[in-house]
Coordinates of C-alpha atoms in Angstrom, one line a residue:
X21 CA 103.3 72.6 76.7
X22 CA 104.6 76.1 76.0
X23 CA 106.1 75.4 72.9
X24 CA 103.4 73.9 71.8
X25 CA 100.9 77.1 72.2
X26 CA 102.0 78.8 69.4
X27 CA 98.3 80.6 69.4
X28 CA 98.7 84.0 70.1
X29 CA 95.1 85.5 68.5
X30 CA 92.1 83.7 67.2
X31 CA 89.8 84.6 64.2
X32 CA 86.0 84.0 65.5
X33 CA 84.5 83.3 62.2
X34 CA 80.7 83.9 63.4
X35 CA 78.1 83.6 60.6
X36 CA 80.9 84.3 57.9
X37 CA 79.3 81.1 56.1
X38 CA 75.9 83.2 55.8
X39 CA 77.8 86.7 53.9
X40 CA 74.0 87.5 52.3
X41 CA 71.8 87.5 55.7
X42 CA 75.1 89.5 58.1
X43 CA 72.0 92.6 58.0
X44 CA 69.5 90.8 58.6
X45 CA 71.3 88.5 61.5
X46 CA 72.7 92.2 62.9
X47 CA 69.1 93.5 62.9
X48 CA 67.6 91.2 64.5
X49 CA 70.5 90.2 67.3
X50 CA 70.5 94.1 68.1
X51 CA 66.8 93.9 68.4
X52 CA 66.9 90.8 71.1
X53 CA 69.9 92.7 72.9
X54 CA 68.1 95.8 73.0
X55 CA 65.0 93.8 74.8
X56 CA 66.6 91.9 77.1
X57 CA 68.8 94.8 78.7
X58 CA 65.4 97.2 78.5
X59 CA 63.2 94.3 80.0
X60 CA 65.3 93.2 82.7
X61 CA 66.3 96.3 83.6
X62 CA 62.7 97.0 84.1
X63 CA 62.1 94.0 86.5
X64 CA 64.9 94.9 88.6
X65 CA 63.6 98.8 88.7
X66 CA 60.2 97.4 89.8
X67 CA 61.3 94.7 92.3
X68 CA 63.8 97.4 93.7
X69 CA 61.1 100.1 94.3
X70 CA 58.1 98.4 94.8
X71 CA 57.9 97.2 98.6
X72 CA 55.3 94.9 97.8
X73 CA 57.6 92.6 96.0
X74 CA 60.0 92.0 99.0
X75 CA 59.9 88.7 99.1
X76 CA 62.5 85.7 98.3
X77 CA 61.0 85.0 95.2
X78 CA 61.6 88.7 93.6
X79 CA 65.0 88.8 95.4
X80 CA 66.0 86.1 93.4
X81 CA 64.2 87.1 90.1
X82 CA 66.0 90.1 90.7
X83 CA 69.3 88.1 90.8
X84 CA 68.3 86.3 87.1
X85 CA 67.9 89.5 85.6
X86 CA 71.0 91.1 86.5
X87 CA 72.8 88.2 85.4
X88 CA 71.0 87.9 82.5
X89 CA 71.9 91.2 81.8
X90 CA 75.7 90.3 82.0
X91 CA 75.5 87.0 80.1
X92 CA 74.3 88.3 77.1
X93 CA 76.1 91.3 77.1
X94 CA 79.0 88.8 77.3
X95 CA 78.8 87.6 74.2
X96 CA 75.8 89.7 72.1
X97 CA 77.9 92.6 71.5
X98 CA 80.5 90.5 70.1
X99 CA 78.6 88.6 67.5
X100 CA 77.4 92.3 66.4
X101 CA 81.0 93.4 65.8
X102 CA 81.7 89.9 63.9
X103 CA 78.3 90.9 61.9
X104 CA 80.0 94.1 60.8
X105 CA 83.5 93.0 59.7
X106 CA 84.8 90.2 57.5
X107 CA 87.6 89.0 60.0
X108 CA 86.9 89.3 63.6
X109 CA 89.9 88.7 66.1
X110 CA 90.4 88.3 69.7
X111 CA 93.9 87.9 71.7
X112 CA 94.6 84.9 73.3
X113 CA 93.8 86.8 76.5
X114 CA 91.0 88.3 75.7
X115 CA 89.1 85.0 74.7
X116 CA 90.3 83.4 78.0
X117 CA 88.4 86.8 79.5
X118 CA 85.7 86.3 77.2
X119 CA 85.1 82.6 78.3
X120 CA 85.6 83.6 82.0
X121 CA 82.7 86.0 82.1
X122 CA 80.5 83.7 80.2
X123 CA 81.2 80.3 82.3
X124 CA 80.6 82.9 85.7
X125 CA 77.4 84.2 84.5
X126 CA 76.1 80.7 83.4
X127 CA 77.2 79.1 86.4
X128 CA 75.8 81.5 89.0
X129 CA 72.5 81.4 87.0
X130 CA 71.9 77.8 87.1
X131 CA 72.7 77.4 90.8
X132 CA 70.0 81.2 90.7
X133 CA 67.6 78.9 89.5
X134 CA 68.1 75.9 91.1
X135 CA 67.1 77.9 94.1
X136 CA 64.7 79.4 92.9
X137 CA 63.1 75.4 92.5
X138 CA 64.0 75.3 96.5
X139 CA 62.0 78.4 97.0
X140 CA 58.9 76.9 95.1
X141 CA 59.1 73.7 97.4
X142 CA 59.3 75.9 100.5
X143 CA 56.5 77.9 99.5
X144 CA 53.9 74.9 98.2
X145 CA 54.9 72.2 100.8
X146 CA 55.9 73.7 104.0
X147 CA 53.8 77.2 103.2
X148 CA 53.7 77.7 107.1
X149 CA 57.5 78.2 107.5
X150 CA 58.0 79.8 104.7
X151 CA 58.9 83.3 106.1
X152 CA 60.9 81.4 108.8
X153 CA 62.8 79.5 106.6
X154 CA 63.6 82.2 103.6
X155 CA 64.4 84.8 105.6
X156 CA 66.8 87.9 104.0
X157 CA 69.4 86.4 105.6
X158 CA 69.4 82.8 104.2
X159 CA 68.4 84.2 100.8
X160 CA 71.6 86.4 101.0
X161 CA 73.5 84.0 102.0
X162 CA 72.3 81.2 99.2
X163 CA 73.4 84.3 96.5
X164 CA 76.2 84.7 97.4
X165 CA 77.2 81.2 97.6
X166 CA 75.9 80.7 93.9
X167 CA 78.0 83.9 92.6
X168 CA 81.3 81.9 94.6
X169 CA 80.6 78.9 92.9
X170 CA 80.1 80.3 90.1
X171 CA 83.2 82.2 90.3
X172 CA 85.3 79.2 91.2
X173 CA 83.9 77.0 88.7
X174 CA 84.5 79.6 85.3
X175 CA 88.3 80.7 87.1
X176 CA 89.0 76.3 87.1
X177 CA 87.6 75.6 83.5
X178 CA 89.2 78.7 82.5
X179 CA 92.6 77.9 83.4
X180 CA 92.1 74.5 82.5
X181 CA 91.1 75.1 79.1
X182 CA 93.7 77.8 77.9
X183 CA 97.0 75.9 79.7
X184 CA 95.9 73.3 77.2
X185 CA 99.1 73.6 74.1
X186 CA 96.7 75.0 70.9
X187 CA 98.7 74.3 67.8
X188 CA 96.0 73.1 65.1
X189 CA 95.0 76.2 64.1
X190 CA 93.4 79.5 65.4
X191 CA 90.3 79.3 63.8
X192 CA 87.2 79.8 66.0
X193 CA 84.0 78.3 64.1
X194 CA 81.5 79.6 66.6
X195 CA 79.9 83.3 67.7
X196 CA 82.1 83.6 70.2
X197 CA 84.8 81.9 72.4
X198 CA 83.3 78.7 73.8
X199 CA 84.6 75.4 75.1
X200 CA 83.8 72.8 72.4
X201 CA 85.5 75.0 69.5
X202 CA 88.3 75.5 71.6
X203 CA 88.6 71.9 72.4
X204 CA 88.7 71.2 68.5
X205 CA 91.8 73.5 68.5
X206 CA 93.9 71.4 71.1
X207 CA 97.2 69.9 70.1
X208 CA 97.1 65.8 70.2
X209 CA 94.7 63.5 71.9
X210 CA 92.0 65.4 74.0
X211 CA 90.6 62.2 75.2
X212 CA 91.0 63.1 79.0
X213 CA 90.6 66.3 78.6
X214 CA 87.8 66.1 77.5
X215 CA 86.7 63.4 80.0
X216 CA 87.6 66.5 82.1
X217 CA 85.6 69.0 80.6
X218 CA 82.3 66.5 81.0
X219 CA 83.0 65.8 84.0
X220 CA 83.1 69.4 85.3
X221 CA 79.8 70.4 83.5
X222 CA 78.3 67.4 85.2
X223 CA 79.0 69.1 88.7
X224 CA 77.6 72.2 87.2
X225 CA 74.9 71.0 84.9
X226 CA 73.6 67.8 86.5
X227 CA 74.2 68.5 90.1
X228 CA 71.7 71.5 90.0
X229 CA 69.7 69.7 87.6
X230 CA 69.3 67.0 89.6
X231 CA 68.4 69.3 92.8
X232 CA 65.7 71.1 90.9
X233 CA 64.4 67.7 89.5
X234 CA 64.0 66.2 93.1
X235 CA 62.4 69.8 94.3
X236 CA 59.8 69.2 91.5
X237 CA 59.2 65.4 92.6
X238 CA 58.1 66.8 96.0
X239 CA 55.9 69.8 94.7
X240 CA 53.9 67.7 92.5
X241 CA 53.1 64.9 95.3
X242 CA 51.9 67.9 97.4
X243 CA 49.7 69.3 95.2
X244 CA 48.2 66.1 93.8
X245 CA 47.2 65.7 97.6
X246 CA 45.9 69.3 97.7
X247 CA 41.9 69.1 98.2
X248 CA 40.6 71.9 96.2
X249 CA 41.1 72.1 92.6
X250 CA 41.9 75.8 92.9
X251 CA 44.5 75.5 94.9
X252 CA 46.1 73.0 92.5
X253 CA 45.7 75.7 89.7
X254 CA 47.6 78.6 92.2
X255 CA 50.1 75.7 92.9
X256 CA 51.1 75.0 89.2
X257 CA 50.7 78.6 88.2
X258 CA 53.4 79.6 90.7
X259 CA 56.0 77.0 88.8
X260 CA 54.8 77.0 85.4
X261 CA 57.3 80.0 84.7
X262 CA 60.0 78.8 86.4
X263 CA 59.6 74.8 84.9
X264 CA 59.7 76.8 81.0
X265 CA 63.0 78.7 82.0
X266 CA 64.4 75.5 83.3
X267 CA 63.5 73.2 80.3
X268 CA 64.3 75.4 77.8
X269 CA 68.1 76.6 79.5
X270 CA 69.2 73.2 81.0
X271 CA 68.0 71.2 78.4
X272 CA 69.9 73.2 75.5
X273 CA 72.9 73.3 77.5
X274 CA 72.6 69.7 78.8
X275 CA 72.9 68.6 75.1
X276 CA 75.8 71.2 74.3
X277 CA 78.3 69.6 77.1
X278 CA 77.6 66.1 78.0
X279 CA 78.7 64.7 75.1
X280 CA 82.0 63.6 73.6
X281 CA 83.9 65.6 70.9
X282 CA 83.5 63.6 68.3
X283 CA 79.6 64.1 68.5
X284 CA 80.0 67.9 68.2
X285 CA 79.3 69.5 65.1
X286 CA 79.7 73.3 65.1
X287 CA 77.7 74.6 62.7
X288 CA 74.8 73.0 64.1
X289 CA 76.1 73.8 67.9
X290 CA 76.2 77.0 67.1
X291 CA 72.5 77.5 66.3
X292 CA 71.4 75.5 69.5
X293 CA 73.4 77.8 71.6
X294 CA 71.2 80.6 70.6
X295 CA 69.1 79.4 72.5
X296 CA 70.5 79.5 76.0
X297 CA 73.0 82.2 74.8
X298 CA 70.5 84.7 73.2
X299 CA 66.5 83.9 73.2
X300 CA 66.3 82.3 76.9
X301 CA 67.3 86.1 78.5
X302 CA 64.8 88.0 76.4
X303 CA 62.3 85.1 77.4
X304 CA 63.0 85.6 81.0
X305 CA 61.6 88.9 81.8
X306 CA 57.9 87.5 80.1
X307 CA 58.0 84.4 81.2
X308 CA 58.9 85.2 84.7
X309 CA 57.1 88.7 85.3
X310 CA 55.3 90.6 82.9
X311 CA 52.2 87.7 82.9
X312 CA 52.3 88.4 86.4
X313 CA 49.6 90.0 88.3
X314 CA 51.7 90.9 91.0
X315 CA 54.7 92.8 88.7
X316 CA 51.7 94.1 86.8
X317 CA 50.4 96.0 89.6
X318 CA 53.6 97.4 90.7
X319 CA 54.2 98.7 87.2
X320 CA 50.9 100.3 87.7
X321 CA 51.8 101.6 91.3
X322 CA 55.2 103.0 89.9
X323 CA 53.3 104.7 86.6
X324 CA 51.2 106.5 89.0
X325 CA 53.6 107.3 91.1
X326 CA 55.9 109.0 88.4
X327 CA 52.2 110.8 87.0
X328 CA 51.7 112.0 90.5
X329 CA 55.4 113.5 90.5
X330 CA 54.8 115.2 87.0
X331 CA 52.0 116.9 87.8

């Protein structure tokens, strides 16, 4: 297999096919960039220092941020180099690092939300244990197993995909190094491996899918049986955020991995990406938070606060 991995570098050809809109693409990915870090970094300033938004929800919104933070910074920054040059390369190592950090930060966030779905069901069907149940310590402890996971998971794909013998060609038709352009790289038939591949995003994809899917099934029964219609609408509006996030991440990345290679066509994989990869993070911090009375009156509380320290 060694003598077969004659890749030592790859050329990540980006948007190379689009030479007349590389401004305009640069523009407006530094634009999105720029948002997500400022926005996120905002809700984890105001969850941080506002002690009325100790709770498990905001400990775990807190959570999606920073890790939204790292995922696009993962590969953003990146496609904004590519933007500026004609011929971007990256060393065999450094696209193994580069697909590390991205599988890690995507792993931990599904699992993030996936409890995030079990905090919703806690909270609307058994709201009289709900401070018994998520207590600091359980919430701790269900972060930190999502970041081990999540750590295990990208080291395993990782390996797996670069002790794979790349011979084809070094060509990288994508924004950044990611598992179905690799795979189109691979020496021989990928068959199994790529039986492989699905059957690790299943665990990763479908399992917490499948979690948050069931959490759902119990919310809604509950508050179809709730007697007041108002208490329906508090219900919904306290998932509504969270169901957007899930729909729009899992199903993008749902239809980027569970699927054999000869269905994948990268210059339209590449644009559905985006989505998970690039407008999901900026979406979080307004989806989540900023329609939200409660983060709205902390960032009042904090304003005031810093006036009151001016003056």
């Amino acid at each position: 297999m060694e003598n077969k991995t004659s890749v030592t570098e790859f050329i990540v050809l980006g948007f190379s096919e689009l030479p007349e809109m590389k401004l305009f693409l640069f523009m407006i990915f530094l634009c999105l960039y720029f948002f997500t870090i400022l926005g996120n970094i905002t809700i984890i300033i105001i969850v941080t220092f506002d002690s009325a938004l100790d709770t498990p929800m905001y400990f775990f919104l807190r959570n999606l941020s920073f890790l939204e933070i790292c995922y696009t910074s993962v590969t953003i920054p990146n496609m904004l180099v590519n933007l500026c040059l004609e011929e971007s390369k990256v060393s065999f190592v450094g696209c193994a690092t580069q697909l590390y950090f991205f599988l890690l930060f995507a792993v931990t966030e599904r699992f993030i939300l996936c409890i995030m779905a079990y905090d919703c069901y806690i909270a609307i069907c058994a709201p009289l244990r709900y401070s018994t149940i998520m207590n600091r310590k359980i919430c701790i402890k269900l972060s930190t197993l999502s970041w081990v996971t999540g750590i295990c998971v990208s080291l395993g794909h990782t390996t797996f995909i670069f002790t794979l013998p790349f011979c084809r060609s070094n060509v990288i038709h994508y924004f950044f190094c990611e598992i179905q352009p690799l795979l189109t790289l691979v020496c021989g038939d990928t068959y199994w491996n790529e039986v492989q591949v699905i059957l690790a995003a299943t665990l990763v994809l479908i399992l917490p899918f499948a979690l948050i899917l069931v959490s759902y099934i119990y919310i809604v029964s509950t508050i179809l049986k709730m007697p007041s219609t108002t208490s329906q609408k508090k219900a919904v509006s306290t998932c509504s955020s969270h169901i957007t996030v899930v729909t729009v991440f899992f199903g993008t990345a749902l239809f980027m991995y569970i699927r054999p290679k000869s269905s994948y066509s990268l210059d339209t994989d590449k644009w559905i990406s985006l989505f998970y990869s690039v407008i999901t993070p900026i979406l979080n911090p307004f989806i989540y938070s900023f329609r939200n009375k409660e983060v709205k009156g902390a960032l009042k509380r904090i304003s005031m606060k810093i006036n009151c320290t001016k003056i």
